[in-house]
Coordinates of C-alpha atoms and ligand atoms in Angstrom, one line a residue:
X1 CA -31.1 194.0 75.0
X2 CA -31.1 193.5 78.7
X3 CA -33.7 191.3 80.3
X4 CA -35.3 190.6 83.7
X5 CA -35.4 187.2 85.3
X6 CA -35.9 185.7 88.8
X7 CA -32.9 184.8 91.0
X8 CA -32.0 183.9 94.5
X9 CA -30.2 186.7 96.3
X10 CA -28.4 186.8 99.6
X11 CA -29.1 190.4 100.7
X12 CA -26.8 190.6 103.8
X13 CA -24.8 188.6 106.3
X14 CA -26.9 185.7 107.7
X15 CA -30.1 187.1 106.3
X16 CA -32.5 184.6 104.6
X17 CA -32.2 184.5 100.9
X18 CA -34.8 186.3 98.8
X19 CA -36.2 185.7 95.3
X20 CA -35.6 189.0 93.4
X21 CA -36.0 190.3 89.9
X22 CA -32.5 190.7 88.4
X23 CA -31.4 192.5 85.3
X24 CA -29.2 190.6 82.9
X25 CA -27.3 192.8 80.4
X26 CA -27.0 191.6 76.8
X27 CA -23.7 189.7 76.5
X28 CA -20.7 192.0 75.8
X29 CA -17.4 190.9 74.1
X30 CA -16.3 187.5 75.4
X31 CA -19.5 187.0 77.4
X32 CA -22.5 184.6 77.2
X33 CA -26.0 184.6 78.6
X34 CA -27.0 181.1 79.7
X35 CA -30.5 179.8 80.4
X36 CA -30.1 177.8 83.5
X37 CA -31.7 174.4 83.6
X38 CA -30.3 173.1 86.9
X39 CA -28.1 174.2 89.7
X40 CA -26.9 172.2 92.7
X41 CA -26.9 173.6 96.3
X42 CA -23.3 173.7 97.5
X43 CA -21.7 174.6 100.9
X44 CA -20.0 177.5 99.3
X45 CA -23.3 179.2 98.6
X46 CA -24.2 178.9 102.3
X47 CA -20.7 180.3 103.2
X48 CA -21.4 183.3 100.9
X49 CA -24.8 183.9 102.7
X50 CA -23.0 183.7 106.1
X51 CA -20.5 186.3 105.0
X52 CA -17.7 183.8 105.3
X53 CA -16.2 184.4 101.8
X54 CA -16.6 188.1 101.2
X55 CA -18.6 191.2 102.3
X56 CA -19.7 192.1 98.8
X57 CA -23.4 191.7 99.4
X58 CA -25.8 191.3 97.7
X59 CA -24.8 188.0 96.2
X60 CA -26.6 186.2 93.4
X61 CA -26.1 182.6 94.7
X62 CA -25.6 179.3 92.8
X63 CA -22.6 178.0 90.9
X64 CA -23.1 174.3 90.2
X65 CA -25.0 174.6 87.0
X66 CA -25.9 173.4 83.5
X67 CA -28.0 175.1 80.9
X68 CA -28.4 176.2 77.3
X69 CA -26.4 179.1 75.8
X70 CA -29.0 181.8 74.8
X71 CA -26.8 184.5 73.3
X72 CA -23.1 185.2 73.0
X73 CA -21.2 188.5 72.6
X74 CA -18.6 189.6 70.1
X75 CA -15.5 187.3 69.6
X76 CA -17.1 184.2 71.1
X77 CA -16.3 181.2 69.0
X78 CA -16.1 178.2 71.3
X79 CA -19.8 178.1 72.2
X80 CA -22.9 179.2 70.3
X81 CA -26.6 179.7 71.1
X82 CA -28.3 176.4 71.7
X83 CA -25.2 174.6 73.1
X84 CA -25.8 172.5 76.3
X85 CA -23.0 173.6 78.7
X86 CA -21.7 173.1 82.2
X87 CA -20.5 176.3 83.9
X88 CA -17.1 176.4 85.6
X89 CA -15.7 178.8 88.1
X90 CA -12.2 178.7 86.8
X91 CA -12.0 180.0 83.3
X92 CA -8.2 180.0 83.0
X93 CA -6.3 182.9 81.5
X94 CA -3.7 180.9 79.5
X95 CA -1.1 183.6 80.2
X96 CA -0.2 183.7 83.9
X97 CA 2.8 181.9 85.4
X98 CA 0.7 178.9 86.5
X99 CA -0.9 178.6 83.0
X100 CA 2.5 178.9 81.2
X101 CA 4.0 176.3 83.4
X102 CA 1.2 173.8 82.5
X103 CA -0.6 174.0 85.8
X104 CA -3.7 176.0 84.8
X105 CA -5.6 174.6 87.8
X106 CA -3.5 177.1 89.8
X107 CA -4.5 180.0 87.6
X108 CA -5.9 182.7 89.9
X109 CA -6.5 185.1 87.0
X110 CA -10.0 183.7 86.4
X111 CA -12.0 185.3 83.6
X112 CA -15.5 186.2 84.6
X113 CA -18.1 188.4 82.9
X114 CA -17.1 192.1 82.8
X115 CA -20.6 193.5 82.9
X116 CA -22.6 193.4 86.1
X117 CA -26.0 191.9 86.8
X118 CA -28.2 194.2 89.0
X119 CA -31.2 194.2 91.2
X120 CA -34.2 195.5 89.3
X121 CA -35.7 197.1 92.4
X122 CA -32.7 199.3 93.4
X123 CA -30.2 199.1 90.5
X124 CA -27.6 197.7 93.0
X125 CA -24.8 195.6 91.5
X126 CA -24.9 191.9 92.3
X127 CA -21.9 189.8 93.1
X128 CA -22.4 186.4 91.5
X129 CA -21.2 183.4 93.6
X130 CA -17.9 182.2 92.3
X131 CA -18.4 184.4 89.3
X132 CA -21.4 182.5 88.2
X133 CA -24.7 183.2 90.0
X134 CA -26.9 180.4 88.7
X135 CA -29.8 180.2 91.1
X136 CA -31.6 182.2 88.4
X137 CA -33.5 181.6 85.3
X138 CA -30.6 183.1 83.3
X139 CA -27.1 184.3 84.1
X140 CA -24.3 186.2 82.5
X141 CA -20.8 184.6 82.4
X142 CA -17.6 184.7 80.5
X143 CA -17.8 182.4 77.5
X144 CA -14.7 180.6 78.9
X145 CA -16.9 179.5 81.8
X146 CA -19.1 177.4 79.5
X147 CA -18.0 173.9 78.5
X148 CA -20.1 172.1 75.9
X149 CA -21.1 168.5 76.8
X150 CA -23.3 165.8 75.3
X151 CA -26.8 167.2 75.5
X152 CA -28.3 163.7 76.1
X153 CA -27.1 164.1 79.8
X154 CA -29.8 165.4 82.2
X155 CA -29.2 168.9 83.4
X156 CA -29.7 168.0 87.1
X157 CA -26.8 165.6 87.0
X158 CA -24.6 167.5 84.5
X159 CA -24.6 170.6 86.7
X160 CA -23.0 168.8 89.6
X161 CA -19.8 168.4 87.6
X162 CA -19.5 172.2 87.9
X163 CA -18.3 172.0 91.5
X164 CA -18.6 169.3 94.1
X165 CA -18.5 166.2 92.0
X166 CA -15.6 167.5 89.9
X167 CA -13.7 168.4 93.0
X168 CA -14.1 164.8 94.3
X169 CA -13.5 162.8 91.1
X170 CA -10.6 165.1 90.2
X171 CA -9.1 164.6 93.7
X172 CA -8.9 160.9 93.0
X173 CA -8.1 160.9 89.3
X174 CA -6.1 164.1 88.7
X175 CA -4.5 165.0 92.1
X176 CA -4.2 161.5 93.7
X177 CA -3.3 159.9 90.4
X178 CA -5.1 156.7 91.6
X179 CA -4.1 153.7 89.5
X180 CA -5.3 150.2 88.7
X181 CA -5.1 148.0 91.8
X182 CA -4.4 150.8 94.2
X183 CA -5.9 150.9 97.7
X184 CA -7.7 154.1 98.6
X185 CA -9.3 155.5 101.7
X186 CA -11.7 158.4 101.6
X187 CA -12.3 160.3 104.8
X188 CA -15.7 162.1 104.8
X189 CA -18.4 160.8 102.5
X190 CA -20.5 163.8 101.6
X191 CA -20.9 164.8 98.0
X192 CA -17.2 165.5 97.5
X193 CA -16.0 162.3 99.3
X194 CA -18.5 160.1 97.4
X195 CA -17.3 161.6 94.2
X196 CA -13.8 160.8 95.2
X197 CA -15.0 157.2 95.7
X198 CA -16.6 157.1 92.3
X199 CA -13.4 158.5 90.8
X200 CA -11.2 155.9 92.5
X201 CA -13.5 153.2 91.1
X202 CA -13.2 154.7 87.6
X203 CA -9.4 154.7 88.0
X204 CA -9.4 151.0 88.8
X205 CA -8.7 151.0 92.5
X206 CA -9.0 147.5 94.0
X207 CA -9.8 148.5 97.6
X208 CA -11.8 151.6 98.5
X209 CA -12.3 152.3 102.2
X210 CA -15.0 154.8 103.1
X211 CA -14.6 156.6 106.5
X212 CA -17.4 158.7 108.0
X213 CA -19.0 159.3 111.4
X214 CA -22.5 158.8 109.9
X215 CA -23.8 155.3 109.0
X216 CA -26.2 156.8 106.4
X217 CA -23.3 158.3 104.5
X218 CA -21.4 155.0 104.6
X219 CA -24.4 153.3 103.0
X220 CA -24.4 155.7 100.0
X221 CA -20.6 155.4 99.8
X222 CA -21.0 151.7 99.2
X223 CA -23.4 152.4 96.3
X224 CA -20.8 154.6 94.7
X225 CA -18.0 152.0 94.9
X226 CA -16.7 151.7 98.5
X227 CA -15.6 148.1 99.1
X228 CA -15.2 148.6 102.9
X229 CA -16.6 151.1 105.4
X230 CA -15.3 152.4 108.7
X231 CA -17.4 154.4 111.2
X232 CA -14.8 156.6 112.8
X233 CA -17.0 157.4 115.8
X234 CA -17.0 153.7 116.7
X235 CA -13.4 152.7 115.9
X236 CA -10.0 154.3 115.4
X237 CA -10.0 154.9 111.6
X238 CA -6.2 154.7 111.2
X239 CA -6.1 151.3 112.9
X240 CA -9.1 150.1 110.9
X241 CA -7.6 151.2 107.6
X242 CA -4.3 149.6 108.4
X243 CA -6.1 146.4 109.4
X244 CA -7.8 146.3 106.1
X245 CA -4.5 146.7 104.2
X246 CA -2.4 144.0 105.9
X247 CA -1.0 146.5 108.4
X248 CA 0.4 148.9 105.9
X249 CA -2.1 151.7 105.1
X250 CA -3.5 152.7 101.7
X251 CA -1.7 154.0 98.7
X252 CA -3.8 157.1 98.5
X253 CA -5.9 158.8 101.2
X254 CA -8.4 161.5 100.2
X255 CA -9.5 163.9 103.0
X256 CA -12.9 165.4 102.2
X257 CA -13.9 167.0 105.6
X258 CA -11.5 169.8 106.3
X259 CA -10.8 169.4 110.0
X260 CA -7.5 169.0 111.9
X261 CA -8.4 165.5 113.3
X262 CA -9.3 164.2 109.8
X263 CA -6.1 165.8 108.3
X264 CA -4.2 163.9 110.9
X265 CA -6.0 160.6 110.2
X266 CA -5.3 161.1 106.5
X267 CA -1.6 161.6 107.2
X268 CA -1.3 158.3 109.2
X269 CA -3.8 156.1 107.3
X270 CA -1.5 155.9 104.2
X271 CA 1.3 153.4 103.5
X272 CA 4.9 154.6 103.6
X273 CA 5.5 156.8 100.6
X274 CA 1.8 157.0 100.0
X275 CA -0.1 160.1 98.9
X276 CA -2.5 162.3 100.9
X277 CA -4.9 164.4 98.9
X278 CA -6.5 167.2 100.8
X279 CA -9.8 168.4 99.3
X280 CA -11.7 169.4 102.5
X281 CA -11.3 173.1 103.1
X282 CA -10.2 174.1 106.6
X283 CA -10.9 177.5 108.3
X284 CA -8.1 180.0 108.7
X285 CA -7.8 179.2 112.5
X286 CA -7.2 175.5 112.1
X287 CA -3.7 174.1 112.7
X288 CA -2.1 170.7 112.3
X289 CA 0.8 169.6 114.5
X290 CA 2.9 166.6 113.4
X291 CA 6.1 165.1 114.7
X292 CA 8.8 166.1 112.1
X293 CA 10.2 162.7 112.3
X294 CA 6.9 161.3 111.0
X295 CA 6.8 163.8 108.2
X296 CA 10.4 162.9 107.2
X297 CA 10.2 159.2 107.9
X298 CA 6.9 158.4 106.2
X299 CA 7.8 160.2 103.0
X300 CA 5.3 160.3 100.1
X301 CA 3.3 163.3 99.1
X302 CA 0.9 165.7 100.7
X303 CA -1.2 167.4 98.0
X304 CA -4.1 169.7 98.1
X305 CA -6.6 169.5 95.3
X306 CA -8.1 172.7 93.8
X307 CA -11.4 172.1 92.1
X308 CA -10.1 168.6 91.5
X309 CA -7.2 170.1 89.6
X310 CA -9.5 169.9 86.6
X311 CA -9.4 171.2 83.1
X312 CA -13.1 171.7 82.4
X313 CA -12.7 171.4 78.6
X314 CA -11.0 168.0 79.1
X315 CA -12.8 166.6 82.2
X316 CA -16.4 167.7 81.9
X317 CA -17.1 166.1 78.5
X318 CA -15.2 163.0 79.5
X319 CA -17.1 162.5 82.8
X320 CA -20.4 163.2 81.0
X321 CA -19.5 160.5 78.4
X322 CA -18.6 158.0 81.2
X323 CA -22.0 158.8 82.9
X324 CA -23.9 158.3 79.7
X325 CA -22.1 154.9 79.2
X326 CA -23.3 153.9 82.7
X327 CA -19.8 153.9 84.2
X328 CA -20.3 157.0 86.5
X329 CA -23.5 157.2 88.5
X330 CA -24.0 160.9 88.7
X331 CA -27.7 160.4 89.5
X332 CA -26.7 158.9 92.9
X333 CA -25.6 162.4 94.0
X334 CA -29.0 164.0 93.5
X335 CA -31.0 163.5 96.7
X336 CA -33.8 165.8 95.7
X337 CA -34.8 168.3 93.0
X338 CA -36.3 171.5 94.2
X339 CA -37.7 174.9 93.0
X340 CA -35.8 178.2 93.1
X341 CA -38.0 179.2 96.1
X342 CA -36.8 176.3 98.2
X343 CA -33.1 177.2 98.4
X344 CA -33.3 178.5 102.0
X345 CA -34.9 175.3 103.2
X346 CA -32.3 173.2 101.2
X347 CA -29.5 175.0 103.1
X348 CA -31.1 173.7 106.4
X349 CA -31.2 170.2 105.1
X350 CA -27.6 170.4 103.9
X351 CA -26.6 171.8 107.3
X352 CA -28.2 168.7 109.1
X353 CA -26.5 166.3 106.7
X354 CA -29.8 165.1 105.3
X355 CA -28.8 165.4 101.6
X356 CA -25.9 164.7 99.3
X357 CA -27.2 167.3 96.9
X358 CA -30.4 169.3 96.5
X359 CA -30.6 170.4 92.9
X360 CA -32.7 173.4 91.8
X361 CA -34.4 172.5 88.5
X362 CA -35.9 175.3 86.4
Ligands
APR401 N1 -14.7 162.2 110.4 C1 -15.2 161.7 109.3 N2 -16.2 162.2 108.6 C2 -16.7 163.4 109.0 C3 -16.2 164.0 110.2 C4 -15.1 163.4 110.9 N3 -14.6 163.9 112.0 N4 -16.9 165.2 110.3 C5 -17.8 165.2 109.3 N5 -17.7 164.1 108.6 C6 -18.5 163.8 107.4 C7 -19.9 164.1 107.4 O1 -20.7 163.1 108.1 C8 -20.3 164.2 105.9 O2 -20.6 162.9 105.4 O3 -17.9 164.5 106.3 C9 -18.9 164.6 105.3 C10 -18.9 166.1 104.8 O4 -19.8 166.1 103.7 P1 -20.7 167.4 103.3 O5 -21.0 168.2 104.6 O6 -21.8 166.9 102.4 O7 -19.6 168.3 102.5 P2 -19.1 168.1 101.0 O8 -19.9 168.9 100.1 O9 -18.9 166.7 100.7 O10 -17.7 168.8 101.1 C11 -16.7 168.3 101.9 O11 -14.9 169.3 100.7 O12 -14.7 170.8 99.0 C12 -14.7 170.7 100.4 O13 -15.6 172.8 101.1 C13 -15.8 171.4 101.0 O14 -14.7 171.2 103.1 C14 -15.8 170.7 102.4 C15 -15.5 169.3 102.0
ZN402 ZN1 -3.7 181.7 84.1
ZN403 ZN1 -19.4 174.6 95.1

């Protein structure tokens, strides 16, 4: 049976979000209805609202979520009603070229729910943000988007692994392959950069240099494991990173801003043959100009990180276990918990850099 719940809808380009009644169909084959317990507010939700991702309004926003499986459709065996799950926006197909080559994080054949959720008032179909739509009491997803984790974890922190925190920790652990004793610099210490710092610490990095233009961000970065901080508005960050590494630069730089100047800093702040991991997302207009002799001469690797190059079924339970053991402070990412009705205001606070994460708790 279909049911009606409350959800946060972006009705049109740059229009304020609205709380609407939405209709959730009963789960069809391969689908699951999840009762949402918590969902973080991410930049991507704001980009949807601004029309920067697609024109398929109205959107049901929210995609960084954890909750309890309420019902599953035919053929669903991996999760069952009552399971505590984190939702992911990359339910890999297992059959495309990327999957078959063992690089499922490059699978663009993501499996989302086939049925549509609709607006109760008009019957209009909703586009769920990143195929999830979790600023709602319940949502409909593909069962493959649900990963079971230890239910002792609080939903407000668990949900963060569904996007930003996974992107950052994965950038350090999976993409950057940070190892014991390595030196690491993280440029941009918002939610994603801080998660990269936490990931680098988990991986055993000896030196972790946090770079940001905002001293408030540098303070939080220290709590998550930064051993040194650099305010790049006050000093040249490349020179500062070199100075902190006997003139060489770091083994791995993680860029978590997404701007040409920070891409450039990342390129030059690493040691010869070092690795640059790009996790900050640029706009289509941005360009980077580099002397070819530097690209050739400095060697190493330039890698982008997609969703932390994660495998949800491997990484979500592992990071939750590390959190429950006290080795990964997911709580540090939650600046505030808010109600569904407060999402619009949370966007403003995010825009002003006041929060690491606002998390809607239901
Ligand atoms: N140099 C250094 N730090 C900067 C600069 C700069 N020129 N400009 C901004 N920053 C810092 C901000 O002060 C902030 O701490 O970068 C951080 C960005 O953090 P958030 O806005 O919270 O964004 P976050 O959620 O961490 O995402 C960062 O990663 O996944 C991508 O799309 C995401 O591109 C975005 C990036
Ligand atoms: Zn695939
Ligand atoms: Zn996100």
